Structure formats: C-alpha cells, structure tokens
PDB file of C-alpha atoms in Angstrom:
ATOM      1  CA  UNK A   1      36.934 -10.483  -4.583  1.00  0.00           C
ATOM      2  CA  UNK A   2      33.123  -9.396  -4.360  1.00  0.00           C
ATOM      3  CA  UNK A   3      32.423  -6.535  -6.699  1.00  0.00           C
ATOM      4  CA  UNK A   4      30.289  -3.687  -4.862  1.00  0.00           C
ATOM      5  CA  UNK A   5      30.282  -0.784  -6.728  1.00  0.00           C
ATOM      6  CA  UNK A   6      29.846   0.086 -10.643  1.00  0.00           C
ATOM      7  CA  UNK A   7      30.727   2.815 -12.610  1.00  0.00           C
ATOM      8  CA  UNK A   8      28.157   4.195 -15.232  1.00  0.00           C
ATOM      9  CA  UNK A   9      27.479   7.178 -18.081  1.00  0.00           C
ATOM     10  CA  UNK A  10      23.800   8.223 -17.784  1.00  0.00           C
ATOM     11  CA  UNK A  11      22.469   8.611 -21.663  1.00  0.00           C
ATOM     12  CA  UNK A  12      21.890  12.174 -21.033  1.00  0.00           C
ATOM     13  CA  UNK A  13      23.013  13.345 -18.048  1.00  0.00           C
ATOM     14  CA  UNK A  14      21.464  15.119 -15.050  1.00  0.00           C
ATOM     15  CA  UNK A  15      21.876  19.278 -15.746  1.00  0.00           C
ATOM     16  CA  UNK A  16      21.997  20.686 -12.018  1.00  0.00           C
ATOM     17  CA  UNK A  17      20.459  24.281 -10.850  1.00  0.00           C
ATOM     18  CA  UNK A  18      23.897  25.835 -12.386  1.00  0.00           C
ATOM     19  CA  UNK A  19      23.745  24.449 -15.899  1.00  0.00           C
ATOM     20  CA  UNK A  20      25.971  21.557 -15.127  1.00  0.00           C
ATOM     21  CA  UNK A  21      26.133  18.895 -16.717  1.00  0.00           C
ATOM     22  CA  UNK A  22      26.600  15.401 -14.576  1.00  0.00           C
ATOM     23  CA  UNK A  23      27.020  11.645 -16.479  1.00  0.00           C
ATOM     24  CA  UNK A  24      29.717   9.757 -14.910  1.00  0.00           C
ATOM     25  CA  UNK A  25      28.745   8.178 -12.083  1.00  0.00           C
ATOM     26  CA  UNK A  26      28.744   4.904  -9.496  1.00  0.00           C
ATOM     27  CA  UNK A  27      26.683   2.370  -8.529  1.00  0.00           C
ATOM     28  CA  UNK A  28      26.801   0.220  -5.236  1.00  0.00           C
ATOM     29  CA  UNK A  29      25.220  -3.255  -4.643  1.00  0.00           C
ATOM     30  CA  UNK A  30      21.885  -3.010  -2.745  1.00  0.00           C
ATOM     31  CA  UNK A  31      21.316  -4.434   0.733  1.00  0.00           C
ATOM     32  CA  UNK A  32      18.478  -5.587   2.357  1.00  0.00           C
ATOM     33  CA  UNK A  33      17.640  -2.159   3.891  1.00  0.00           C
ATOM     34  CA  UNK A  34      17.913  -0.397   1.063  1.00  0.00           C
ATOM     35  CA  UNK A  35      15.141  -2.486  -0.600  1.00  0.00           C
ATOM     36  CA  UNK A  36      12.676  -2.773   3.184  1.00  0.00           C
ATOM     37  CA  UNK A  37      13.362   0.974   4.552  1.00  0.00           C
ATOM     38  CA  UNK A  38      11.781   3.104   1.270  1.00  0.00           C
ATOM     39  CA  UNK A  39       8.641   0.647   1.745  1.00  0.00           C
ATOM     40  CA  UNK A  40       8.104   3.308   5.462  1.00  0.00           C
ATOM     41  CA  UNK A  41       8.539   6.615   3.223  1.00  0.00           C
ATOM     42  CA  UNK A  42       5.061   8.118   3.196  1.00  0.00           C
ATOM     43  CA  UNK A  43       6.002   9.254  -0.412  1.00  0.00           C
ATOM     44  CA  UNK A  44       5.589   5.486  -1.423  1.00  0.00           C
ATOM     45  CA  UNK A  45       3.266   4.327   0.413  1.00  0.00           C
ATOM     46  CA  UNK A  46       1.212   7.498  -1.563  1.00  0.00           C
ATOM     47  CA  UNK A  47       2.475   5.901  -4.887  1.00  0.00           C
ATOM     48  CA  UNK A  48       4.153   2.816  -5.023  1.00  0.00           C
ATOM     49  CA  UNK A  49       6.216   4.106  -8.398  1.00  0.00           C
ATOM     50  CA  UNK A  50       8.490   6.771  -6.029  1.00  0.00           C
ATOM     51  CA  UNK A  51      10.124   3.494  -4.809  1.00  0.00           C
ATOM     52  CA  UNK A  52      12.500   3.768  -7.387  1.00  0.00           C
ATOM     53  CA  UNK A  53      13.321   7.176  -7.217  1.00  0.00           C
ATOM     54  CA  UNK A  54      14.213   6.167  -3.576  1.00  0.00           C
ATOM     55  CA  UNK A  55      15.755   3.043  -3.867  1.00  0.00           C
ATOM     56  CA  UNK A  56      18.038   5.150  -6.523  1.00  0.00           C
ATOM     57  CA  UNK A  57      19.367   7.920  -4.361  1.00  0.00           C
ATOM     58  CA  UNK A  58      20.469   5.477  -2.049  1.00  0.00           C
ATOM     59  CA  UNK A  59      22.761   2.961  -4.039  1.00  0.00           C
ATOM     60  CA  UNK A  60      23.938   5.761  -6.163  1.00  0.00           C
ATOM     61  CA  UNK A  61      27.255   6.624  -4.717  1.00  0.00           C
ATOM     62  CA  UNK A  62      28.577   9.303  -6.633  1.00  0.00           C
ATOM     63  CA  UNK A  63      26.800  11.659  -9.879  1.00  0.00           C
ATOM     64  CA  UNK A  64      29.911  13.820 -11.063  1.00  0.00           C
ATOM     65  CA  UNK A  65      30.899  16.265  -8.959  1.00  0.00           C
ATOM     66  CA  UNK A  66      27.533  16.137  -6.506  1.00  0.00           C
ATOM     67  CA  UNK A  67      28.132  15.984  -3.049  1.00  0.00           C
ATOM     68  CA  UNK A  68      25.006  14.189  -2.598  1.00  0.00           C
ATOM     69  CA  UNK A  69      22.293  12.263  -4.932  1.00  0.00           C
ATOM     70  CA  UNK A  70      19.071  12.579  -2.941  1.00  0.00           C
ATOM     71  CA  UNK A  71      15.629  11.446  -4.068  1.00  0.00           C
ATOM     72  CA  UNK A  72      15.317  15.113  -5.346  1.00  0.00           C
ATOM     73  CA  UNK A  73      18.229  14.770  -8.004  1.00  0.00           C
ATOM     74  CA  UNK A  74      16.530  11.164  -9.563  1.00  0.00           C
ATOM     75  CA  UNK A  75      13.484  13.282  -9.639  1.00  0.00           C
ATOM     76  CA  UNK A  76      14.690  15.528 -11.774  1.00  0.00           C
ATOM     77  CA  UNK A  77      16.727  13.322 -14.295  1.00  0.00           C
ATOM     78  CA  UNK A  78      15.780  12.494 -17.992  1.00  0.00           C
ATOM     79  CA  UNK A  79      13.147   9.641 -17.992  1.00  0.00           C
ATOM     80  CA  UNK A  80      16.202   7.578 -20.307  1.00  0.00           C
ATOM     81  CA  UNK A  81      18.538   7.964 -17.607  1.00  0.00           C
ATOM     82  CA  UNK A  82      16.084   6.863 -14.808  1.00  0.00           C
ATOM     83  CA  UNK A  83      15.528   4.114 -17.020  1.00  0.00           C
ATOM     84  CA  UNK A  84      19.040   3.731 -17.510  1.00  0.00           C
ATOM     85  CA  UNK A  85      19.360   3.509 -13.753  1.00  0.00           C
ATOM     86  CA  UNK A  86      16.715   0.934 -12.887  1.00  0.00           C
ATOM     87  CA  UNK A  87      17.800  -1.124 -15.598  1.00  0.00           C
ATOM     88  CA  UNK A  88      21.664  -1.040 -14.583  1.00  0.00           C
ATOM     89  CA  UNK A  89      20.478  -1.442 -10.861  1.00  0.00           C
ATOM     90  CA  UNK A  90      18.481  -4.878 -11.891  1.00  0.00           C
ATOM     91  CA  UNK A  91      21.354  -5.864 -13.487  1.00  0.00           C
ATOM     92  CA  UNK A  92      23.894  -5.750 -10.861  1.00  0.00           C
ATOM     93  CA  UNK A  93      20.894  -6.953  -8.292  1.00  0.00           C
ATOM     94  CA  UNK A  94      18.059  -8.659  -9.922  1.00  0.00           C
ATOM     95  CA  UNK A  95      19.282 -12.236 -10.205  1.00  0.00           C
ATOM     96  CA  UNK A  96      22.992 -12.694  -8.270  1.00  0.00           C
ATOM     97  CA  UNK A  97      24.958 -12.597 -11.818  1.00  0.00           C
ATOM     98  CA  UNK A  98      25.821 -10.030 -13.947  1.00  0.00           C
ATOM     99  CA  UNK A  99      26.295 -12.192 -16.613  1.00  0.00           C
ATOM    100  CA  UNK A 100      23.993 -11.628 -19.539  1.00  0.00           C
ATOM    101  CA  UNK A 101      23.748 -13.526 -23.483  1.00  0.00           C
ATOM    102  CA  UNK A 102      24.324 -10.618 -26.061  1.00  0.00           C
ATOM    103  CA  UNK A 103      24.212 -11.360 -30.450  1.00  0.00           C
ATOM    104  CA  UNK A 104      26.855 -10.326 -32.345  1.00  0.00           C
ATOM    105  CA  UNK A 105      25.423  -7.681 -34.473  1.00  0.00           C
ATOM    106  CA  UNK A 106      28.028  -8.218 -37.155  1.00  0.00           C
ATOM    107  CA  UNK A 107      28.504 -12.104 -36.929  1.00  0.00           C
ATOM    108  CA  UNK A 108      24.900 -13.275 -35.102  1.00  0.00           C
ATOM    109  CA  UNK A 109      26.955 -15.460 -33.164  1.00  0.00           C
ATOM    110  CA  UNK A 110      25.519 -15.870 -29.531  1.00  0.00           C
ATOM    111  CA  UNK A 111      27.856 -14.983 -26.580  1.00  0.00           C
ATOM    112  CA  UNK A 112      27.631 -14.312 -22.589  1.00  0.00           C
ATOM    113  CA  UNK A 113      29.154 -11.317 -21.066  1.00  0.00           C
ATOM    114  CA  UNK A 114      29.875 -10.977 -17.415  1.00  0.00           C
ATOM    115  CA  UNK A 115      28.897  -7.355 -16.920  1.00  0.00           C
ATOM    116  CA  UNK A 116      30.795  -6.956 -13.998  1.00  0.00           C
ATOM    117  CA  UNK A 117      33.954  -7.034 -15.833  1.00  0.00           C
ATOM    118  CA  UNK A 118      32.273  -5.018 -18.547  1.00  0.00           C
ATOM    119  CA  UNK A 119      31.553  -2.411 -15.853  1.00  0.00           C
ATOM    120  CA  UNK A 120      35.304  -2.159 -14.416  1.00  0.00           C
ATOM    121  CA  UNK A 121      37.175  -2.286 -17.787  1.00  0.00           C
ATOM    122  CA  UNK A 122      34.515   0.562 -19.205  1.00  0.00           C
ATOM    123  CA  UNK A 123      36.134   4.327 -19.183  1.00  0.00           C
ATOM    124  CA  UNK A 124      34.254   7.126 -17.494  1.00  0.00           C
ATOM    125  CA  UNK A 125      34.673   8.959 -20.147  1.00  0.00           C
ATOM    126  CA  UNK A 126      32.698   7.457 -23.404  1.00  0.00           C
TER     127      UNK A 126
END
C-alpha cells in the first residue's frame, strides 16, 4: 500500500500565541494542485520565496494540538524547522522514492534507507 502521510518532530518546535509548544506533527504527499494553485496567490507572485510557506500549510496535516496550520503558523516557525519542513517535503516528493544512501558514522560502510519506513517505525515522541 501507497504511503501518504508522514509523521515528523520539528528541531525546535513552533511556540503558539499561548506559550505552547508544538513538534510532533504529519506530513501528506503533495498533489498536483497543491504545487499549481499557490503559483495564483498574489503573496507569491509578490515574492516567489512565500511559495513555500504556502505549499507548507497545505500538505501539513496536523502540528500538535492545532486545529489548523495556515500559511500564518509556517510564517512564524524557527528558520531550522522551515528548513526542516522543505527538506522533509522534498524528500517524500522530490524524486518518487524515499529511499536515500546514508554512511555509517561508526563503521563508514555505505547503506540505503527507505525513509518511508524510517518515517512509520519513528516515535512521535524523540
């Protein structure tokens, strides 16, 4: 079966307007309109960078006990959890795989992970 969503831990963690602190989170697979729709958001086509931010809010499913992750909330995250985000979200979308070669740092031996099951068998709570 198809894998379509991801579980994560930001770096840091998004601290919401209470003091909050949110890290556990999930990750969907992208579609086509969540890659063509941001392109019409007059935020973008002002700066091409906010596609992220957009692209973001809309394949992230769930952020800890937020109702809703909106292009506001990625706005306001850490820069290392953004770029936590963009990297997990090229990951899971860049290339079709989520396979990736890793060195052992206490061996140097060169392996391939499949990140997908790296993703499913990882705890929410490291």
């Amino acid at each position: 079966m198809l894998q379509t969503e991801f579980e994560f831990t930001l770096p840091k963690g998004y601290v919401d307007q209470h003091g909050n602190l949110h890290r556990d989170g999930v990750m969907r697979l992208a579609s086509a309109a969540d890659e063509i729709a941001p392109l019409q958001d007059p935020r973008v086509q002002r700066n091409e960078a906010y596609l992220s931010i957009i692209l973001l809010s809309r394949v992230i499913q769930k952020l800890g006990d937020l109702p809703d992750v909106n292009p506001s909330i990625v706005e306001k995250m850490f820069a290392a959890d953004v770029s936590y985000l963009q990297e997990l979200y090229e990951r899971i979308n860049g290339n079709g795989h989520t396979q990736m070669s890793v060195t052992c740092p206490h061996c140097n031996a060169s392996i391939v992970l499949d990140g997908a099951s790296l993703f499913r068998e990882s705890s929410l709570g490291e």
